[in-house]
Short mmCIF file of C-alpha atoms and ligand atoms in Angstrom, two decimals:
data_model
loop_
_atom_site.label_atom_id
_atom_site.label_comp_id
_atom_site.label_asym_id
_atom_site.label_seq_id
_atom_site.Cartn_x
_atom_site.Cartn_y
_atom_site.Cartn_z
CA UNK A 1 -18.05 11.74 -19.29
CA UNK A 2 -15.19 13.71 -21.01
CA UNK A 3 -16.10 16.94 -19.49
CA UNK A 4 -15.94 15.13 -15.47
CA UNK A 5 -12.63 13.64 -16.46
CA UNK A 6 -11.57 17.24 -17.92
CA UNK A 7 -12.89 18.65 -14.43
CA UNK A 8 -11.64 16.20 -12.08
CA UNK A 9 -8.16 16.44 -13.70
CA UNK A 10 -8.18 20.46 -13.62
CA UNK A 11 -10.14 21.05 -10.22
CA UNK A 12 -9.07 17.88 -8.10
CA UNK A 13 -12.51 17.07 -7.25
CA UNK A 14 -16.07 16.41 -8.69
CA UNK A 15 -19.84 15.56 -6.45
CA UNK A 16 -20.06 12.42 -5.26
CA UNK A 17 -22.79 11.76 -7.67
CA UNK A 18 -20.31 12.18 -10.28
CA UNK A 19 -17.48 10.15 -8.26
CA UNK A 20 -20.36 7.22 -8.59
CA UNK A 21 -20.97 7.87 -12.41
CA UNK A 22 -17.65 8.19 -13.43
CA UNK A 23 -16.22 4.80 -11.17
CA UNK A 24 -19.51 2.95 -12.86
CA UNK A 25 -18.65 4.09 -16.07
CA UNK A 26 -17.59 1.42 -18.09
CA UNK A 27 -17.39 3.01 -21.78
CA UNK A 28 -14.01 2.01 -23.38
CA UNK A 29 -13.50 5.66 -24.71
CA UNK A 30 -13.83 7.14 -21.51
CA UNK A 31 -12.05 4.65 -19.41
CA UNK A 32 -9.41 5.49 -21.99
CA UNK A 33 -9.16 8.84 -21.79
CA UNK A 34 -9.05 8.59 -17.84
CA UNK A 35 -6.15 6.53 -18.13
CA UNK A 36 -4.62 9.08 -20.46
CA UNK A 37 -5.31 11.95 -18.20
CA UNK A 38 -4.03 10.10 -15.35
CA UNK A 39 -0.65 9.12 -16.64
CA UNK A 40 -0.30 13.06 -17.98
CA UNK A 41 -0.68 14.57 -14.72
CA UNK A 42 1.93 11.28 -13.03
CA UNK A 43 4.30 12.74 -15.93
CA UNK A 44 4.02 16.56 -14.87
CA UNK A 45 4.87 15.80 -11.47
CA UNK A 46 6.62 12.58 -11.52
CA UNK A 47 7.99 11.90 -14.99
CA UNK A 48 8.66 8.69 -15.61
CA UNK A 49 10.05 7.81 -12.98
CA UNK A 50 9.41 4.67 -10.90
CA UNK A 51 9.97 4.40 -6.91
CA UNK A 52 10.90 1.26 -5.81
CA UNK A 53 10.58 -0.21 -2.05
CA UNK A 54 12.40 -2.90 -0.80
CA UNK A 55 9.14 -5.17 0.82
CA UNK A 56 10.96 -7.43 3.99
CA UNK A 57 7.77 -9.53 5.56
CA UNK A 58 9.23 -9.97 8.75
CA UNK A 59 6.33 -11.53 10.76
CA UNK A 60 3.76 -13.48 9.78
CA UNK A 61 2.47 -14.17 13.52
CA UNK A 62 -1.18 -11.71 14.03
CA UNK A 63 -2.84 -11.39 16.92
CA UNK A 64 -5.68 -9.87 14.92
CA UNK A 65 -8.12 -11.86 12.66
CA UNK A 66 -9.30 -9.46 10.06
CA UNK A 67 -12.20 -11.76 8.23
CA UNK A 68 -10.43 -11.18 4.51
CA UNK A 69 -6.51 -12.08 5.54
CA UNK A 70 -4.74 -15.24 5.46
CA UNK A 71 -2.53 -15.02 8.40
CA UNK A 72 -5.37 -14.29 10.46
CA UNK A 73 -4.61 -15.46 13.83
CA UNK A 74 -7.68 -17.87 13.63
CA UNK A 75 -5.82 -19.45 10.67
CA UNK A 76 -4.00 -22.57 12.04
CA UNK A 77 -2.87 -23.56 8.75
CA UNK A 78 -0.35 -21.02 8.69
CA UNK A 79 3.05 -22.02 8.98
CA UNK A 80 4.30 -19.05 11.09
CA UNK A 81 7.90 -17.72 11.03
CA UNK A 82 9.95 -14.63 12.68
CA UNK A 83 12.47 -13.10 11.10
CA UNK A 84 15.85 -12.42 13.31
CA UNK A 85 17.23 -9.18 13.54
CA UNK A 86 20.39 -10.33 11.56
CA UNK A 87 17.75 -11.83 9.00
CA UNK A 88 16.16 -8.49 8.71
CA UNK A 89 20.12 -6.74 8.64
CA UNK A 90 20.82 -9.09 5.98
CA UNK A 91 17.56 -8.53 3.81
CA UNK A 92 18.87 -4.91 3.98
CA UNK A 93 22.66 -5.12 3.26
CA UNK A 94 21.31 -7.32 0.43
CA UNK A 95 18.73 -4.78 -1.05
CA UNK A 96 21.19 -2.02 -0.96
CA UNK A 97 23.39 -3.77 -3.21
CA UNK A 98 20.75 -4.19 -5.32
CA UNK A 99 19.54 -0.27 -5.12
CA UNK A 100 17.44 -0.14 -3.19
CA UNK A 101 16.60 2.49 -0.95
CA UNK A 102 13.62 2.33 1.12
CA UNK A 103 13.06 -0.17 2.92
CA UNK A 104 9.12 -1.62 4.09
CA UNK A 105 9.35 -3.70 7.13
CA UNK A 106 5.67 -5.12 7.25
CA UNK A 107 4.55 -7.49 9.36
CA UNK A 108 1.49 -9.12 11.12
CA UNK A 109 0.81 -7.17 14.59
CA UNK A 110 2.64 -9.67 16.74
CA UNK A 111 4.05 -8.68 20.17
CA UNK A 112 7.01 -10.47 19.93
CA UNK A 113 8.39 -7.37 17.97
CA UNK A 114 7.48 -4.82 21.43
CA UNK A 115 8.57 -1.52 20.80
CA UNK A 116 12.28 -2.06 22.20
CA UNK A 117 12.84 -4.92 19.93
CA UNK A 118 11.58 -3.03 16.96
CA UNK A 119 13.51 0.16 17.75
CA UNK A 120 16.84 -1.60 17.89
CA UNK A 121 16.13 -2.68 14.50
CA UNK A 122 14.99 0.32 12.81
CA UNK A 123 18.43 2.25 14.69
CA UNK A 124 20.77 -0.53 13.23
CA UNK A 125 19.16 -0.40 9.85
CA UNK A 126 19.54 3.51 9.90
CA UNK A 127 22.98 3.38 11.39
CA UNK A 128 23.81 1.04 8.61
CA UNK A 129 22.25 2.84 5.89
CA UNK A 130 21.83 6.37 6.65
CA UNK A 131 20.69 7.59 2.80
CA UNK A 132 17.51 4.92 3.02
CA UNK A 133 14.26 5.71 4.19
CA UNK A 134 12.46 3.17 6.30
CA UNK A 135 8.89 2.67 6.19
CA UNK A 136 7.28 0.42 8.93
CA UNK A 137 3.40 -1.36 8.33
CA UNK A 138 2.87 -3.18 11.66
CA UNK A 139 -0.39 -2.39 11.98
CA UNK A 140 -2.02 -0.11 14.34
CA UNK A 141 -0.25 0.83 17.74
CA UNK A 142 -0.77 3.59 20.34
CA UNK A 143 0.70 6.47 19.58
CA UNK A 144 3.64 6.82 22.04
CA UNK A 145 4.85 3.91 20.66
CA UNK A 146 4.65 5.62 16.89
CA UNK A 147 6.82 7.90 18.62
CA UNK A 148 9.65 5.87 20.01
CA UNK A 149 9.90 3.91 16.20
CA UNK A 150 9.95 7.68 15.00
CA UNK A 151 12.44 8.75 16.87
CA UNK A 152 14.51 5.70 16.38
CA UNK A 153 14.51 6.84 12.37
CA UNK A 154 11.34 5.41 10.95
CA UNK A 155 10.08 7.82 8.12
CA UNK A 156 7.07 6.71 6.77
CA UNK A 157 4.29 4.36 8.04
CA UNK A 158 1.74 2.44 5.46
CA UNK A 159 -1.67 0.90 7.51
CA UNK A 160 -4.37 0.59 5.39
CA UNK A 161 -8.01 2.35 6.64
CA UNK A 162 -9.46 -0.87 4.53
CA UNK A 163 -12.85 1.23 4.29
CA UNK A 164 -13.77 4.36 5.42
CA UNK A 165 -17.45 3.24 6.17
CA UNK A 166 -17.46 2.30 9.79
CA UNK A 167 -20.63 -0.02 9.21
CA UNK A 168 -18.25 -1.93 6.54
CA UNK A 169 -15.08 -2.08 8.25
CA UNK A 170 -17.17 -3.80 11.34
CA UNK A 171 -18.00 -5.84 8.60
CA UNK A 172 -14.64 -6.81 7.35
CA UNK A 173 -13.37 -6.82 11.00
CA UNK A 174 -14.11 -8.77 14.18
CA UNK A 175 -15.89 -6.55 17.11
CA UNK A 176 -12.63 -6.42 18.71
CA UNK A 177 -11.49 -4.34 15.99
CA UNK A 178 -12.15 -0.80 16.55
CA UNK A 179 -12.93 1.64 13.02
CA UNK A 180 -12.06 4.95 15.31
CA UNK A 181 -8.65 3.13 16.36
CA UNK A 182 -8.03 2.99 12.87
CA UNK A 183 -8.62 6.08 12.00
CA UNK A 184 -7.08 7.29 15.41
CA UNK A 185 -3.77 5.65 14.62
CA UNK A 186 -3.76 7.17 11.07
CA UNK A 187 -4.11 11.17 12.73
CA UNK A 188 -1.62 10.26 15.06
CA UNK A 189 1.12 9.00 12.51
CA UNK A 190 0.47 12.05 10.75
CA UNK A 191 0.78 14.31 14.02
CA UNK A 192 4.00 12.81 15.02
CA UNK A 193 5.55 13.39 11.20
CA UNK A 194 5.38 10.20 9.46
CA UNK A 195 5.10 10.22 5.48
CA UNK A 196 1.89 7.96 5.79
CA UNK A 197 0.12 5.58 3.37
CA UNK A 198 -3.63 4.57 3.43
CA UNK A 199 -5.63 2.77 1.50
CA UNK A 200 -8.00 -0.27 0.24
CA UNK A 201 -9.02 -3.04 -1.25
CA UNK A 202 -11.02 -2.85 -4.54
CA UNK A 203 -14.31 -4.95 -4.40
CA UNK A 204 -13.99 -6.49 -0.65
CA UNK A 205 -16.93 -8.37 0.36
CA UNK A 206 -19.94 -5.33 1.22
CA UNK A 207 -17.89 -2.87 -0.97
CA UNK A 208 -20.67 -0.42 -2.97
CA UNK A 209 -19.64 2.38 -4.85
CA UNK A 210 -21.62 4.77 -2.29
CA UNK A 211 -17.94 3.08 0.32
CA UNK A 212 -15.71 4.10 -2.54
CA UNK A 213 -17.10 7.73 -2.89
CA UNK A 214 -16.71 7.50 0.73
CA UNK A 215 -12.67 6.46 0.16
CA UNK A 216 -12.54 8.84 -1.77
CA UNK A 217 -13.62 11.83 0.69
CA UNK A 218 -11.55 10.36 3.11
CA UNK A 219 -8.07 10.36 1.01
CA UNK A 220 -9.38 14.03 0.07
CA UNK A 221 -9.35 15.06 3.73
CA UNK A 222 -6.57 13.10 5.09
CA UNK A 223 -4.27 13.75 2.69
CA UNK A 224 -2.11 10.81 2.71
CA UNK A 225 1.30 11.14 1.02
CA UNK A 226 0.93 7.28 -0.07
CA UNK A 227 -2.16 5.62 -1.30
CA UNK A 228 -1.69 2.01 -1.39
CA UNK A 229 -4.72 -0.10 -3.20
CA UNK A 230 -5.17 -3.25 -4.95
CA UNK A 231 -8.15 -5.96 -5.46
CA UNK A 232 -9.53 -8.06 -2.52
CA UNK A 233 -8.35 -11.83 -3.90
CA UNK A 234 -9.90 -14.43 -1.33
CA UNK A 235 -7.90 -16.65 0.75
CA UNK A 236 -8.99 -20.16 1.01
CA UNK A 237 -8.69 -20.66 4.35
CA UNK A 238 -11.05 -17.30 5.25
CA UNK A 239 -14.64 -17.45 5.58
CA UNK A 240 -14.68 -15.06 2.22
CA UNK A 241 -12.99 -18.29 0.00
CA UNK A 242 -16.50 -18.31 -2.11
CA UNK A 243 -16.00 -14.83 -2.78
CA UNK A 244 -15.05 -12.92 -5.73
CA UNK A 245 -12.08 -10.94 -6.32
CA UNK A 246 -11.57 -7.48 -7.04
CA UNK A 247 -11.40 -6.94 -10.77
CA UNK A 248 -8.21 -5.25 -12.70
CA UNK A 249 -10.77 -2.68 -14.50
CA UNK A 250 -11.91 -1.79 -11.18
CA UNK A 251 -8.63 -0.73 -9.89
CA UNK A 252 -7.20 0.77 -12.26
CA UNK A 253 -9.90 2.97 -12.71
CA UNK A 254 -9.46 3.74 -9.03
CA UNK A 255 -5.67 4.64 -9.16
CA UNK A 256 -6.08 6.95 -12.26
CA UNK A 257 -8.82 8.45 -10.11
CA UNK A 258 -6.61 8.85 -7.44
CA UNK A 259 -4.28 10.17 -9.40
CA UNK A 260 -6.09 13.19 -10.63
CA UNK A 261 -7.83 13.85 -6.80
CA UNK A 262 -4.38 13.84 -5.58
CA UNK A 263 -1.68 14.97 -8.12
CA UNK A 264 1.51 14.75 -6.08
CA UNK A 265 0.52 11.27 -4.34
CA UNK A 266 2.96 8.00 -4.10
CA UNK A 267 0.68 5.28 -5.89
CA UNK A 268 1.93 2.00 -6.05
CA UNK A 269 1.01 -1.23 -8.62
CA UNK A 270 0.37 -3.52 -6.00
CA UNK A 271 1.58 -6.84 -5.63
CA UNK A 272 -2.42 -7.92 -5.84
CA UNK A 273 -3.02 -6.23 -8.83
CA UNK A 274 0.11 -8.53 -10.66
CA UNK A 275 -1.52 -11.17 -8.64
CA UNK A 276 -4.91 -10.71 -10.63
CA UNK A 277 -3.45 -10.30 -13.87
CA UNK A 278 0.19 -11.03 -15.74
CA UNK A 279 0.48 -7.57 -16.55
CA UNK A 280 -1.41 -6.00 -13.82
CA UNK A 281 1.56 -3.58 -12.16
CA UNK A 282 2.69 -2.74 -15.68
CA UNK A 283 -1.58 -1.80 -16.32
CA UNK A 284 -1.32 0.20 -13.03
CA UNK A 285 1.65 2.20 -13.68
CA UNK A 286 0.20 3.39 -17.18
CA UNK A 287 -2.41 4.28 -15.26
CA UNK A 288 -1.10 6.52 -12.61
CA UNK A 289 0.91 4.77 -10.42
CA UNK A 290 4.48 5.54 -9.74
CA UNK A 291 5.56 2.74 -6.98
CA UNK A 292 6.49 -0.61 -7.47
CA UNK A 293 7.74 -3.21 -4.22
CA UNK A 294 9.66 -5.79 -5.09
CA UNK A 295 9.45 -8.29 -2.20
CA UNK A 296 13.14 -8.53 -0.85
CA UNK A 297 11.66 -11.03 1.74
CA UNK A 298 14.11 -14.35 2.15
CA UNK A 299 13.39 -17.13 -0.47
CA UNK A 300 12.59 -19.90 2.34
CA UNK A 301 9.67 -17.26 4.19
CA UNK A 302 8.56 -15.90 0.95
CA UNK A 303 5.51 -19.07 0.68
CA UNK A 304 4.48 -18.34 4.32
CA UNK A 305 3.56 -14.46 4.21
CA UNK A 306 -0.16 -15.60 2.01
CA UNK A 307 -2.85 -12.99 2.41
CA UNK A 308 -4.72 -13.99 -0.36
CA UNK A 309 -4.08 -17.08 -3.17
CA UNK A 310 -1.78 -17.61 -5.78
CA UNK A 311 0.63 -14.54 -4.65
CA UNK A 312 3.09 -13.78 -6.99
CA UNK A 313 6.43 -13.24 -5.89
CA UNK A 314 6.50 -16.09 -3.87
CA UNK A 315 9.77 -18.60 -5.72
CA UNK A 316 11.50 -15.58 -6.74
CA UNK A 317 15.71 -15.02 -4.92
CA UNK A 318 15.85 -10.84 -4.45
CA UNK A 319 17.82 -10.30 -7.53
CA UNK A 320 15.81 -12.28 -9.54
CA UNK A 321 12.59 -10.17 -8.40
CA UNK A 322 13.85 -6.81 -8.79
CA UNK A 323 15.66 -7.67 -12.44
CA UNK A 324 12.02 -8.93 -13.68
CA UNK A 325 10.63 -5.39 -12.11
CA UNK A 326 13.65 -3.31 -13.84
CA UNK A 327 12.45 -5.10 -17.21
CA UNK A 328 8.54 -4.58 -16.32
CA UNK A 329 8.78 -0.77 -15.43
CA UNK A 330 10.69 -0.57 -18.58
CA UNK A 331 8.62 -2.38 -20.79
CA UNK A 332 5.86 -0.38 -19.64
CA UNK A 333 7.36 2.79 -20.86
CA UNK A 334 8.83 4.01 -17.45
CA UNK A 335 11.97 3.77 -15.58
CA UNK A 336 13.49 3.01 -11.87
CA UNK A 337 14.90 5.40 -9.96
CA UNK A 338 17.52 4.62 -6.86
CA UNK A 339 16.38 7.02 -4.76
CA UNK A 340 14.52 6.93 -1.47
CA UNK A 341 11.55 8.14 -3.36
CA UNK A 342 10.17 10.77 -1.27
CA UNK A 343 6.66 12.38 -1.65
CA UNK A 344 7.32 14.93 -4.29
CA UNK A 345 5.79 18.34 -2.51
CA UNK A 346 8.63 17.36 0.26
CA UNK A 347 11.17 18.20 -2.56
CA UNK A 348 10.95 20.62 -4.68
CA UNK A 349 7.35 22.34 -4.02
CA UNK A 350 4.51 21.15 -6.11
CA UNK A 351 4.78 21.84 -9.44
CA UNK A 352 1.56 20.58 -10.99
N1 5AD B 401 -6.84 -9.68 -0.64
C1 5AD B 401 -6.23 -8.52 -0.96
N2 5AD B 401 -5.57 -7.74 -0.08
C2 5AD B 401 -5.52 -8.17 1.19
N3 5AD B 401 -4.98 -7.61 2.27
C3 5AD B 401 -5.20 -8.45 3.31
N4 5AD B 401 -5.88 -9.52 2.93
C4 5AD B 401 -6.12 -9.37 1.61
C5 5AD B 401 -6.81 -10.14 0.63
N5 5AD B 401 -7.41 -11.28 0.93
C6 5AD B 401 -4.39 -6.28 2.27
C7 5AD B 401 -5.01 -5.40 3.34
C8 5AD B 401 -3.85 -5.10 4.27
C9 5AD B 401 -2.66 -5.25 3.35
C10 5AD B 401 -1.38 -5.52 4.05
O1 5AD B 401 -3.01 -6.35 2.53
O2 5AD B 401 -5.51 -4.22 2.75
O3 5AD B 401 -3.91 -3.83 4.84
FE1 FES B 402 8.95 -10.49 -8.28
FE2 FES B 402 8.64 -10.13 -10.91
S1 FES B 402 8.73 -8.67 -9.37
S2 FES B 402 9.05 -11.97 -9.86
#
């Protein structure tokens, strides 16, 4: 197993027969060794330094009703709450006292927030903080509209593929939900010059290795400058409640893997992943990751935005959540950089 780690980590790549080895590979040395590589090659290029995003869940209204997610719009137990423009103002004033500087508006795809009302907020928060990137995940849109939030000043979108099976995502996803959209919307992000995150869920309901070697190819092709993944944890209020959750071993092995397929990535340790385990984010940033998100989401929404159960992050006031993530990134061996946190080749050149 050494000698696929050794190759993967000096060629970028490997078959997908030994993709499906080395992600079913559960030898302690090896895993090991993986993480070891991983967190070299994060060093080279990163150091050890620690991006963070400012997360403000604006929405929780969806018109979709994605089979795994707890604000599904099928959901009626969901208390559901918008965020005003002065709410969303505030969350960023707030954050940039705090350092941060990038901030993630995500959302639920509700059309209350139409493309005027969204591009008055993203010019405000760029007039008022012109040295902070702003990253939108608001689902998928057609592509004229990516344009306008572009133009407005968005820099960098995050929307999830969620599997880059078709057959699987049609079975994560109600038949209104269109795989090619997906992928459609993700090409035309890219096209139009958005810093853009994909990415997964470890161990969703149907999820076989063969859908992971799949991911896999996919991130290889698209190229994404962010790769955002983290365990499927069931919601109770989802037809998947009886189902198990993605397990910590499982992605963590994935981010180191991602890692080493794609050097110069932005990786976070997901909010899921702390979810899953106490020390999850601090696992996933030894093993390759290099982005944390402290949510910066008001206290009183904070309950409401529930994908999946027992979300951490939920009690916490701002400056209470990013002074426990200072302390985590540091106890992990790593430090947090106020900077906007820009994909790497963007600049200096890739160095790796
Ligand atoms: N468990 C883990 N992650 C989830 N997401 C949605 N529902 C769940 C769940 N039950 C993820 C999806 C989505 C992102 C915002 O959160 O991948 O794209
Ligand atoms: Fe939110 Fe620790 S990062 S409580």
């Amino acid at each position: 197993m050494k000698d696929i780690i050794d190759r993967l980590a000096g060629k970028h790549d490997l078959t997908d027969e030994e993709f499906e080895r080395l992600i079913l590979c559960d030898e302690p040395e090896a895993n090991d060794y993986l993480t070891k590589k991983a967190d070299e090659i994060r060093q080279k290029v990163y150091g050890k330094d620690v991006y963070l995003r400012g997360l403000i869940e604006f929405t929780n209204y969806c018109k979709n009703n994605c089979r795994y997610c707890g604000i599904r719009c099928a959901n009626k137990n969901v208390e559901r709450y918008r965020l005003s423009k002065e709410d969303i103002l505030s969350c960023c004033d707030m954050g940039y006292d705090l350092g941060f500087r990038t901030f993630v508006l995500q959302g639920g795809e509700d059309p209350y927030f139409n493309d005027d009302r969204l591009v008055s907020i993203v010019r405000d928060i760029k007039k008022n903080h012109p040295d902070c990137a702003i990253t939108l995940s608001v689902g998928e849109r057609e592509r004229d509209s990516y344009q306008r939030l572009f133009d407005a000043g968005a820099d960098r979108y995050l929307l999830r593929h969620e599997t880059a099976d078709k057959a699987h995502y049609e079975l994560l996803h109600p038949a209104e939900m269109s795989f090619d959209h997906r992928m459609q919307c993700l090409k035309d992000l890219k096209e139009i010059g958005y810093q853009v995150g994909c990415g997964m869920m470890l161990g969703s309901p149907g999820q076989t290795i063969k859908h992971l070697v799949k991911d896999l190819r996919f991130l290889q092709s698209f190229k994404p400058h962010m790769v955002g993944i983290g365990p499927f944890i069931p919601h109770h209020d989802t037809e998947y409640k009886d189902c198990s959750a993605g397990t910590v071993e499982m992605t963590l092995k994935l981010l180191s893997i991602i890692r080493l397929l794609l050097p110069d990535v932005l990786l976070p340790a997901t909010t899921a992943l702390g979810t899953i385990d106490p020390l999850g984010r601090e696992k996933g940033l030894q093993a390759g990751a290099n982005v944390v998100m402290p949510n910066l989401s008001p206290g009183n929404v904070r309950g409401k935005y529930l994908l999946y159960d027992n979300k951490i992050c939920t009690g916490d006031e701002a400056a209470e959540c990013i002074r426990c993530m200072t302390a985590r990134v540091a106890k992990a061996g790593y430090q947090v950089v106020q900077s906007r946190g820009d994909h790497i080749d963007m600049i200096e050149g890739n160095t790796y």
